[in-house]
Coordinates of C-alpha atoms and ligand atoms in Angstrom, one line a residue:
M1346 CA 101.9 -68.1 -168.4
I1347 CA 98.6 -67.7 -170.2
G1348 CA 97.8 -64.1 -171.2
S1349 CA 99.3 -61.1 -172.9
G1350 CA 98.9 -58.1 -170.6
A1351 CA 101.0 -56.2 -168.2
R1352 CA 99.7 -58.3 -165.3
E1353 CA 101.0 -61.4 -167.0
H1354 CA 104.3 -59.6 -167.8
S1355 CA 104.7 -58.7 -164.1
L1356 CA 104.0 -62.3 -163.1
L1357 CA 106.7 -63.4 -165.6
V1358 CA 109.2 -60.9 -164.1
A1359 CA 108.5 -62.2 -160.6
L1360 CA 108.6 -65.9 -161.8
A1361 CA 111.9 -65.2 -163.5
A1362 CA 113.3 -64.0 -160.2
D1363 CA 112.5 -67.3 -158.5
P1364 CA 115.7 -69.5 -158.5
A1365 CA 113.5 -72.6 -158.8
V1366 CA 112.1 -71.4 -162.2
T1367 CA 114.3 -72.7 -165.1
E1368 CA 112.2 -71.9 -168.2
L1369 CA 109.3 -69.7 -169.0
H1370 CA 106.8 -69.9 -171.9
A1371 CA 103.9 -67.5 -172.6
A1372 CA 100.8 -67.9 -174.7
P1373 CA 100.1 -65.7 -176.5
G1374 CA 102.5 -63.3 -174.7
N1375 CA 103.6 -59.9 -176.0
P1376 CA 106.8 -58.4 -177.5
G1377 CA 108.0 -57.2 -174.0
M1378 CA 108.0 -60.6 -172.5
V1379 CA 111.7 -61.3 -173.0
Q1380 CA 111.7 -63.6 -170.0
A1381 CA 109.7 -66.2 -171.9
T1382 CA 109.3 -68.0 -175.2
C1383 CA 106.0 -66.8 -176.7
H1384 CA 103.6 -69.2 -178.5
D1385 CA 100.9 -68.1 -180.8
V1386 CA 98.1 -70.2 -179.2
D1387 CA 94.5 -69.3 -178.6
M1388 CA 94.4 -68.9 -174.8
T1389 CA 90.7 -69.6 -174.6
D1390 CA 91.0 -73.0 -176.3
P1391 CA 91.4 -75.6 -173.6
A1392 CA 92.7 -78.3 -175.9
A1393 CA 95.2 -75.9 -177.5
V1394 CA 96.6 -74.7 -174.2
T1395 CA 96.8 -78.3 -172.8
A1396 CA 98.7 -79.4 -176.0
L1397 CA 101.1 -76.5 -175.5
A1398 CA 101.6 -77.3 -171.8
R1399 CA 102.4 -80.9 -172.7
R1400 CA 104.7 -79.9 -175.6
V1401 CA 106.9 -77.7 -173.4
G1402 CA 106.7 -80.0 -170.4
A1403 CA 105.2 -77.4 -168.2
D1404 CA 105.5 -78.0 -164.4
L1405 CA 103.0 -75.3 -163.7
V1406 CA 100.6 -73.3 -165.9
V1407 CA 99.6 -69.8 -164.5
I1408 CA 96.4 -68.4 -166.0
G1409 CA 96.3 -64.6 -165.9
P1410 CA 92.9 -63.4 -167.4
E1411 CA 89.4 -64.4 -166.5
V1412 CA 88.2 -65.4 -170.0
P1413 CA 90.3 -68.7 -170.2
L1414 CA 89.3 -69.5 -166.6
V1415 CA 85.6 -69.1 -167.4
A1416 CA 86.1 -71.1 -170.6
G1417 CA 87.4 -74.1 -168.6
V1418 CA 91.1 -74.0 -169.6
S1419 CA 92.1 -74.9 -166.0
D1420 CA 89.7 -77.8 -166.0
A1421 CA 91.3 -79.2 -169.2
L1422 CA 94.8 -78.8 -167.7
R1423 CA 93.8 -80.5 -164.5
A1424 CA 92.2 -83.4 -166.4
A1425 CA 95.6 -83.8 -168.2
D1426 CA 97.4 -83.8 -164.8
V1427 CA 99.2 -80.5 -165.5
P1428 CA 99.4 -78.4 -162.2
V1429 CA 97.6 -75.2 -162.9
F1430 CA 97.2 -71.9 -160.9
G1431 CA 93.7 -70.8 -161.6
P1432 CA 90.2 -71.9 -160.5
S1433 CA 87.8 -74.3 -162.3
A1434 CA 85.2 -72.8 -164.6
E1435 CA 82.6 -73.5 -161.9
A1436 CA 84.6 -71.6 -159.3
A1437 CA 85.4 -68.8 -161.7
R1438 CA 81.6 -68.0 -161.7
I1439 CA 82.5 -65.9 -158.6
E1440 CA 83.6 -63.4 -161.3
G1441 CA 81.8 -64.7 -164.4
S1442 CA 78.3 -64.3 -162.9
K1443 CA 77.6 -61.4 -160.5
A1444 CA 74.3 -63.1 -159.5
F1445 CA 76.3 -66.3 -158.5
A1446 CA 78.7 -64.1 -156.5
K1447 CA 75.8 -62.4 -154.6
D1448 CA 74.3 -65.8 -153.8
V1449 CA 77.6 -67.1 -152.4
M1450 CA 78.0 -63.9 -150.3
A1451 CA 74.4 -64.1 -149.0
A1452 CA 75.0 -67.8 -147.9
A1453 CA 78.4 -66.9 -146.4
G1454 CA 77.0 -63.9 -144.5
V1455 CA 79.3 -61.5 -146.2
R1456 CA 78.3 -57.8 -146.4
T1457 CA 77.9 -56.4 -149.9
A1458 CA 75.8 -53.8 -151.7
R1459 CA 72.0 -54.5 -152.0
A1460 CA 71.4 -55.7 -155.5
E1461 CA 68.7 -56.6 -158.0
V1462 CA 69.0 -58.4 -161.3
V1463 CA 67.0 -56.8 -164.1
D1464 CA 66.5 -59.0 -167.2
S1465 CA 63.9 -57.0 -169.2
P1466 CA 63.7 -53.4 -170.3
A1467 CA 60.1 -53.4 -169.2
L1468 CA 61.2 -53.8 -165.5
L1469 CA 64.1 -51.3 -165.7
D1470 CA 62.4 -48.0 -164.8
E1471 CA 60.7 -49.3 -161.6
A1472 CA 64.0 -50.9 -160.5
L1473 CA 65.9 -47.7 -161.1
D1474 CA 63.4 -45.9 -158.8
R1475 CA 64.5 -48.3 -156.0
F1476 CA 68.1 -47.1 -156.2
G1477 CA 69.9 -43.7 -156.3
P1478 CA 70.9 -41.0 -155.7
T1479 CA 74.0 -42.6 -157.0
W1480 CA 73.3 -45.5 -159.4
V1481 CA 75.6 -48.5 -159.8
V1482 CA 74.8 -50.5 -163.0
K1483 CA 76.8 -53.7 -163.8
D1484 CA 76.8 -55.9 -166.8
D1485 CA 76.2 -59.4 -165.4
G1486 CA 79.0 -61.0 -167.3
L1487 CA 82.7 -60.6 -168.0
A1488 CA 83.5 -57.0 -168.9
A1489 CA 87.1 -56.6 -167.8
G1490 CA 86.1 -54.0 -165.2
K1491 CA 84.5 -51.8 -167.9
G1492 CA 80.9 -53.0 -167.6
V1493 CA 80.2 -50.9 -164.6
V1494 CA 78.7 -47.4 -164.6
V1495 CA 78.6 -45.4 -161.4
T1496 CA 76.7 -42.2 -161.8
P1497 CA 74.4 -39.6 -160.2
D1498 CA 72.8 -39.2 -163.6
R1499 CA 69.7 -41.5 -163.8
A1500 CA 69.5 -41.1 -167.6
A1501 CA 73.1 -42.3 -168.0
A1502 CA 72.4 -45.3 -165.7
R1503 CA 69.3 -46.1 -167.7
A1504 CA 71.2 -45.9 -171.0
H1505 CA 74.0 -48.2 -169.8
A1506 CA 71.4 -50.7 -168.5
L1507 CA 69.5 -50.7 -171.7
A1508 CA 72.6 -51.2 -173.8
C1509 CA 73.5 -54.3 -171.7
L1510 CA 70.0 -55.6 -172.0
E1511 CA 69.9 -55.0 -175.8
D1512 CA 73.2 -57.0 -176.0
G1513 CA 71.3 -59.9 -174.3
H1514 CA 72.9 -59.5 -170.8
P1515 CA 71.0 -59.1 -167.6
V1516 CA 72.1 -56.1 -165.5
L1517 CA 72.7 -55.8 -161.8
L1518 CA 71.6 -52.6 -160.1
E1519 CA 73.4 -52.0 -156.8
S1520 CA 73.3 -49.6 -153.9
F1521 CA 76.3 -47.3 -153.9
L1522 CA 78.9 -48.1 -151.1
D1523 CA 80.5 -44.9 -149.7
G1524 CA 84.1 -45.3 -148.6
P1525 CA 87.6 -45.7 -150.1
E1526 CA 88.1 -48.9 -152.2
V1527 CA 90.6 -51.6 -151.6
S1528 CA 91.7 -54.5 -153.8
L1529 CA 92.8 -57.4 -151.6
F1530 CA 94.2 -60.4 -153.5
C1531 CA 94.3 -63.7 -151.6
L1532 CA 95.9 -67.0 -152.5
V1533 CA 93.2 -69.6 -151.9
D1534 CA 93.5 -73.3 -151.8
D1535 CA 90.1 -74.5 -150.7
D1536 CA 89.7 -73.1 -147.2
E1537 CA 93.3 -72.0 -146.8
V1538 CA 93.5 -68.2 -147.5
V1539 CA 96.7 -66.1 -147.6
P1540 CA 96.4 -62.4 -148.4
L1541 CA 98.9 -60.4 -150.4
L1542 CA 99.5 -56.7 -149.8
P1543 CA 96.4 -54.5 -150.1
A1544 CA 96.3 -52.2 -153.1
Q1545 CA 94.1 -49.4 -154.6
D1546 CA 93.2 -49.1 -158.2
H1547 CA 92.3 -45.9 -160.0
K1548 CA 89.4 -46.9 -162.4
R1549 CA 88.4 -43.6 -164.0
V1550 CA 90.3 -42.4 -167.0
G1551 CA 91.1 -38.9 -165.8
D1552 CA 92.8 -37.2 -162.9
D1553 CA 90.7 -36.7 -159.8
D1554 CA 88.5 -39.7 -160.8
R1555 CA 86.9 -37.9 -163.7
G1556 CA 85.6 -39.5 -166.9
P1557 CA 84.5 -43.0 -167.7
N1558 CA 85.6 -46.2 -166.1
T1559 CA 88.5 -48.1 -167.5
G1560 CA 90.1 -51.5 -166.8
G1561 CA 92.3 -49.5 -164.4
M1562 CA 94.7 -46.6 -165.0
G1563 CA 97.1 -47.1 -162.1
A1564 CA 97.5 -48.5 -158.6
Y1565 CA 99.7 -48.3 -155.5
T1566 CA 100.6 -50.5 -152.5
P1567 CA 100.6 -50.6 -149.5
L1568 CA 97.7 -48.3 -148.3
P1569 CA 98.9 -45.9 -145.6
W1570 CA 95.4 -44.9 -144.7
L1571 CA 94.1 -48.4 -144.2
P1572 CA 93.4 -49.0 -140.4
D1573 CA 95.6 -51.5 -138.6
G1574 CA 94.1 -54.9 -138.6
M1575 CA 91.8 -54.2 -141.6
V1576 CA 93.5 -56.9 -143.9
E1577 CA 93.0 -59.5 -141.2
R1578 CA 89.4 -58.4 -140.8
I1579 CA 88.7 -58.6 -144.5
V1580 CA 90.2 -62.1 -144.6
A1581 CA 88.2 -63.2 -141.6
E1582 CA 84.9 -61.6 -142.5
V1583 CA 85.0 -61.8 -146.3
C1584 CA 87.5 -64.1 -147.9
E1585 CA 87.5 -67.1 -145.6
P1586 CA 83.7 -67.3 -145.4
V1587 CA 83.5 -67.2 -149.2
A1588 CA 86.2 -69.8 -149.6
R1589 CA 84.4 -72.1 -147.1
E1590 CA 81.1 -71.6 -148.8
M1591 CA 82.6 -72.5 -152.2
V1592 CA 84.0 -75.7 -150.7
A1593 CA 80.6 -76.5 -149.2
R1594 CA 79.0 -76.0 -152.7
G1595 CA 81.5 -78.5 -154.2
C1596 CA 83.4 -75.9 -156.2
G1597 CA 86.3 -75.1 -153.9
F1598 CA 88.5 -72.3 -155.2
S1599 CA 92.1 -72.8 -156.1
G1600 CA 94.0 -69.7 -157.3
L1601 CA 93.7 -66.0 -156.7
L1602 CA 90.6 -64.6 -155.2
Y1603 CA 90.4 -60.9 -155.7
A1604 CA 88.1 -59.1 -153.3
G1605 CA 87.2 -55.6 -154.4
L1606 CA 85.9 -53.8 -151.3
A1607 CA 84.7 -50.4 -150.0
I1608 CA 85.8 -49.6 -146.5
T1609 CA 82.5 -48.1 -145.2
S1610 CA 81.7 -46.7 -141.7
S1611 CA 80.4 -50.2 -140.9
G1612 CA 83.5 -52.0 -142.1
P1613 CA 84.5 -53.8 -145.3
E1614 CA 81.7 -54.4 -147.8
V1615 CA 82.2 -56.3 -151.1
V1616 CA 82.0 -54.4 -154.4
E1617 CA 83.0 -57.4 -156.5
F1618 CA 85.0 -60.6 -156.6
N1619 CA 87.3 -61.6 -159.4
C1620 CA 88.8 -65.0 -160.0
R1621 CA 92.3 -63.8 -160.9
F1622 CA 95.0 -61.3 -160.2
G1623 CA 93.9 -57.7 -160.8
D1624 CA 95.3 -55.5 -163.5
P1625 CA 97.1 -53.0 -162.8
E1626 CA 97.3 -53.7 -159.0
T1627 CA 99.4 -56.8 -159.5
Q1628 CA 102.1 -54.8 -161.2
A1629 CA 102.6 -52.8 -158.0
V1630 CA 102.0 -55.7 -155.5
L1631 CA 104.5 -58.1 -157.1
A1632 CA 107.1 -55.4 -157.2
L1633 CA 107.3 -55.7 -153.4
L1634 CA 107.2 -59.5 -153.2
E1635 CA 110.4 -61.1 -151.9
S1636 CA 109.1 -64.7 -151.5
P1637 CA 109.6 -67.0 -154.5
L1638 CA 106.5 -66.7 -156.7
G1639 CA 107.0 -69.9 -158.7
E1640 CA 107.1 -72.1 -155.5
T1641 CA 104.2 -70.2 -154.0
L1642 CA 101.9 -70.6 -157.0
H1643 CA 103.0 -74.2 -157.5
A1644 CA 102.0 -74.9 -153.8
V1645 CA 98.5 -73.5 -154.5
A1646 CA 98.2 -75.5 -157.7
T1647 CA 99.2 -78.8 -155.9
G1648 CA 97.1 -78.2 -152.7
R1649 CA 100.0 -77.4 -150.4
L1650 CA 99.4 -73.7 -149.6
A1651 CA 99.1 -74.5 -145.9
E1652 CA 102.7 -75.9 -145.8
Q1653 CA 104.2 -72.7 -147.2
P1654 CA 106.2 -70.2 -145.0
P1655 CA 104.6 -66.8 -144.5
L1656 CA 105.1 -64.5 -147.5
V1657 CA 107.9 -62.0 -147.2
W1658 CA 107.5 -58.4 -148.6
R1659 CA 110.1 -55.6 -149.2
D1660 CA 109.7 -52.5 -147.2
G1661 CA 108.5 -49.3 -149.0
A1662 CA 105.9 -48.7 -151.6
A1663 CA 105.2 -49.4 -155.3
V1664 CA 103.2 -47.5 -157.8
T1665 CA 102.1 -48.5 -161.3
V1666 CA 100.9 -46.0 -163.9
V1667 CA 99.2 -47.1 -167.1
L1668 CA 100.1 -45.5 -170.4
A1669 CA 97.0 -45.7 -172.6
A1670 CA 96.4 -45.3 -176.3
E1671 CA 94.6 -42.3 -177.8
N1672 CA 90.8 -42.6 -177.3
Y1673 CA 91.0 -45.3 -174.6
P1674 CA 88.6 -46.4 -173.0
G1675 CA 86.8 -46.0 -176.3
T1676 CA 88.1 -47.8 -179.4
P1677 CA 91.8 -47.2 -179.0
R1678 CA 94.0 -46.0 -181.9
R1679 CA 96.5 -48.7 -182.8
G1680 CA 99.8 -48.6 -184.6
D1681 CA 101.5 -45.6 -182.9
V1682 CA 105.2 -46.0 -182.5
I1683 CA 106.5 -46.3 -178.9
D1684 CA 109.9 -45.1 -177.9
G1685 CA 111.6 -45.5 -174.5
A1686 CA 109.9 -48.8 -173.5
E1687 CA 113.2 -50.6 -172.8
Q1688 CA 113.7 -48.8 -169.5
P1689 CA 113.6 -50.8 -166.2
G1690 CA 110.1 -50.9 -164.7
V1691 CA 108.3 -50.9 -168.0
L1692 CA 105.8 -53.7 -168.5
H1693 CA 104.1 -54.4 -171.8
A1694 CA 100.3 -54.8 -172.4
G1695 CA 98.9 -53.6 -175.8
T1696 CA 102.1 -53.7 -177.8
A1697 CA 103.1 -55.3 -181.1
T1698 CA 106.1 -55.3 -183.4
G1699 CA 105.3 -53.1 -186.4
P1700 CA 106.2 -54.0 -190.1
D1701 CA 109.6 -52.1 -189.8
G1702 CA 110.4 -53.9 -186.5
R1703 CA 109.6 -51.0 -184.3
L1704 CA 107.4 -51.3 -181.2
V1705 CA 103.9 -50.0 -181.8
S1706 CA 100.7 -49.8 -179.8
A1707 CA 98.1 -52.6 -180.2
G1708 CA 95.5 -52.1 -177.5
G1709 CA 93.9 -49.7 -175.1
R1710 CA 96.3 -50.1 -172.1
V1711 CA 99.7 -50.0 -173.8
L1712 CA 102.3 -50.1 -171.0
S1713 CA 102.4 -50.3 -167.2
V1714 CA 105.2 -48.3 -165.6
V1715 CA 106.2 -49.4 -162.1
G1716 CA 108.2 -47.3 -159.6
T1717 CA 109.3 -48.5 -156.2
G1718 CA 110.9 -46.5 -153.3
P1719 CA 111.1 -46.2 -149.6
D1720 CA 107.7 -44.4 -149.5
L1721 CA 104.8 -43.6 -151.7
A1722 CA 106.3 -40.2 -152.8
A1723 CA 109.5 -41.9 -153.9
A1724 CA 107.7 -44.7 -155.7
R1725 CA 105.5 -42.1 -157.5
A1726 CA 108.5 -40.0 -158.5
E1727 CA 110.3 -43.0 -160.0
A1728 CA 107.2 -44.2 -162.0
Y1729 CA 106.6 -40.7 -163.4
R1730 CA 110.3 -40.2 -164.2
T1731 CA 110.3 -43.4 -166.3
L1732 CA 107.1 -42.2 -168.0
D1733 CA 108.8 -39.0 -168.9
G1734 CA 111.2 -41.0 -171.0
I1735 CA 108.5 -42.8 -173.0
E1736 CA 106.9 -41.4 -176.2
L1737 CA 103.6 -42.6 -177.6
G1738 CA 101.7 -40.4 -180.1
G1739 CA 98.3 -39.7 -178.5
G1740 CA 99.2 -41.6 -175.4
H1741 CA 97.7 -40.5 -172.1
F1742 CA 98.1 -41.4 -168.4
R1743 CA 96.8 -40.1 -165.1
S1744 CA 99.2 -37.8 -163.2
D1745 CA 97.7 -38.5 -159.8
I1746 CA 98.1 -42.2 -159.1
G1747 CA 98.6 -42.5 -155.4
R1748 CA 98.6 -38.8 -154.9
A1749 CA 95.6 -38.5 -152.6
A1750 CA 97.1 -41.2 -150.3
E1751 CA 100.5 -39.5 -150.4
E1752 CA 98.9 -36.3 -149.3
G1753 CA 96.9 -37.9 -146.5
R1754 CA 93.5 -37.1 -148.2
I1755 CA 92.0 -40.6 -147.9
S1756 CA 90.2 -41.7 -144.8
V1757 CA 87.6 -44.3 -143.8
P1758 CA 84.2 -42.7 -142.9
D1759 CA 83.3 -42.7 -139.2
Ligands
LIG701 N1 91.8 -53.6 -161.4 C1 90.5 -54.1 -161.9 C2 90.5 -55.4 -162.4 O1 91.5 -56.1 -162.4 O2 89.4 -55.9 -162.7

C-alpha cells in the first residue's frame, strides 16, 4: 500500500479482511496502520517504490494518492512486472490536467461544465466576465481537492485565479453546476467498468457548507436521495465513454476512476475526474464492502476484472467524519496529543508518534472516524459516539455529516 492517509488505512483494513491476503506492507504508512509493516520510503520515487516491492516480494502494489501516479510510480512497477493497482502516468492526466480531462470528455460526448483555461493575468478579467453569478475557479494541476474556489464573490474568484497564475499554474474557469454532488468510484480495466457504492463528500470546513474548501470533511454512503437507476446511468453516460476514449487514445485506464458529478435537472454532469480512490468517501464505501478487496484489486491489476463475480455489499449505511487539526485547511497546528484513537472505526491520517511515545497530530486531517449501522441515522450516531471519546487539542469536525440526507433535505432539481 502506497500512501499514508486514512484512505490508505481503510484500504489496508479491507485488504486485511480478505482471507487471500497473507502479508501487508505500507510505504510510508502511519502509526495507526497496525495491519502492515511500514517502510520509510519516498512514495513519489518510482525506483525506490519498485525496489521495496521487490524486496518484500509484493504480489500486488496498491497506490493510494494521485502524486505517485502522476509521477509514474505505476509505470515503473509494471516495467518491473509487479502487478499494480493504479493507472499509468499518462492515464493519470485525467486528474493531473483538468484541460486533458475536458478534452477527453468533449471527445467522449460526456456532459460537463463549460470551461475556459486562462494562462495570463492579462486575460483574466474578460474571462471572469463570461462566467458568474457563481464563479468556479480551479488550479489546473494537482491540488488535493483544495485548489477549487466556488464563490458568488467575483473579487474572491479573481484573487484565487491570480494566486494560481502567480504560482505559474494556468487556471480553469467553469460554469457552476446546480444540483447535489455524487462521488462515484469505478474499478476500470480498459473498457470494463464496475461501479462501487455512490457516496457524497462534504468539502467545506464548516457545518451547513460554510467556510473554505478542504480535502473533504466527511462522507456517507449509500445516497437515499439518488434516483433509482442513476448509478447505471452515470456508468453508461459518463464512465464507460471516458474509459473507451482513453483506450482509443492509447492510454487505457487501469485502477480506480473517480467521477465527481453534479446531478442537475438534465442529468449527471461531471465536475471532475480523479485517478484514485477519494478521501474521505473511501472510508465509508469500503466499510460496506463484503467482497474480498485483495482479489478484486489484483484482478484489475492483471487485466481480469471482467472475470470477477459481482461485488457484494452489506446492507445499511456508513458515515465517516474527519477530525481536523487546529487551523485546517490553513497551515495546521502539529504536535497536539491525541487520546482515544484506539477505538474501533478510527482510521489514521495526519498522526505521528511523539518523542514520549504518545500519538500526536502531524497533518491537517488527523483521523477519520467511521460509523456503520442499519440506516444513516444509526451510522451517524455511531461515528459521533466514537468522536466523543477522542481528544485532540484545537481539533474540529463537522457535526452535520450526512444530516441533510438523513432529514430528507436533498433532492435532484426538476
Ligand atoms: N473527496 C475529494 C477527493 O478525494 O478529492
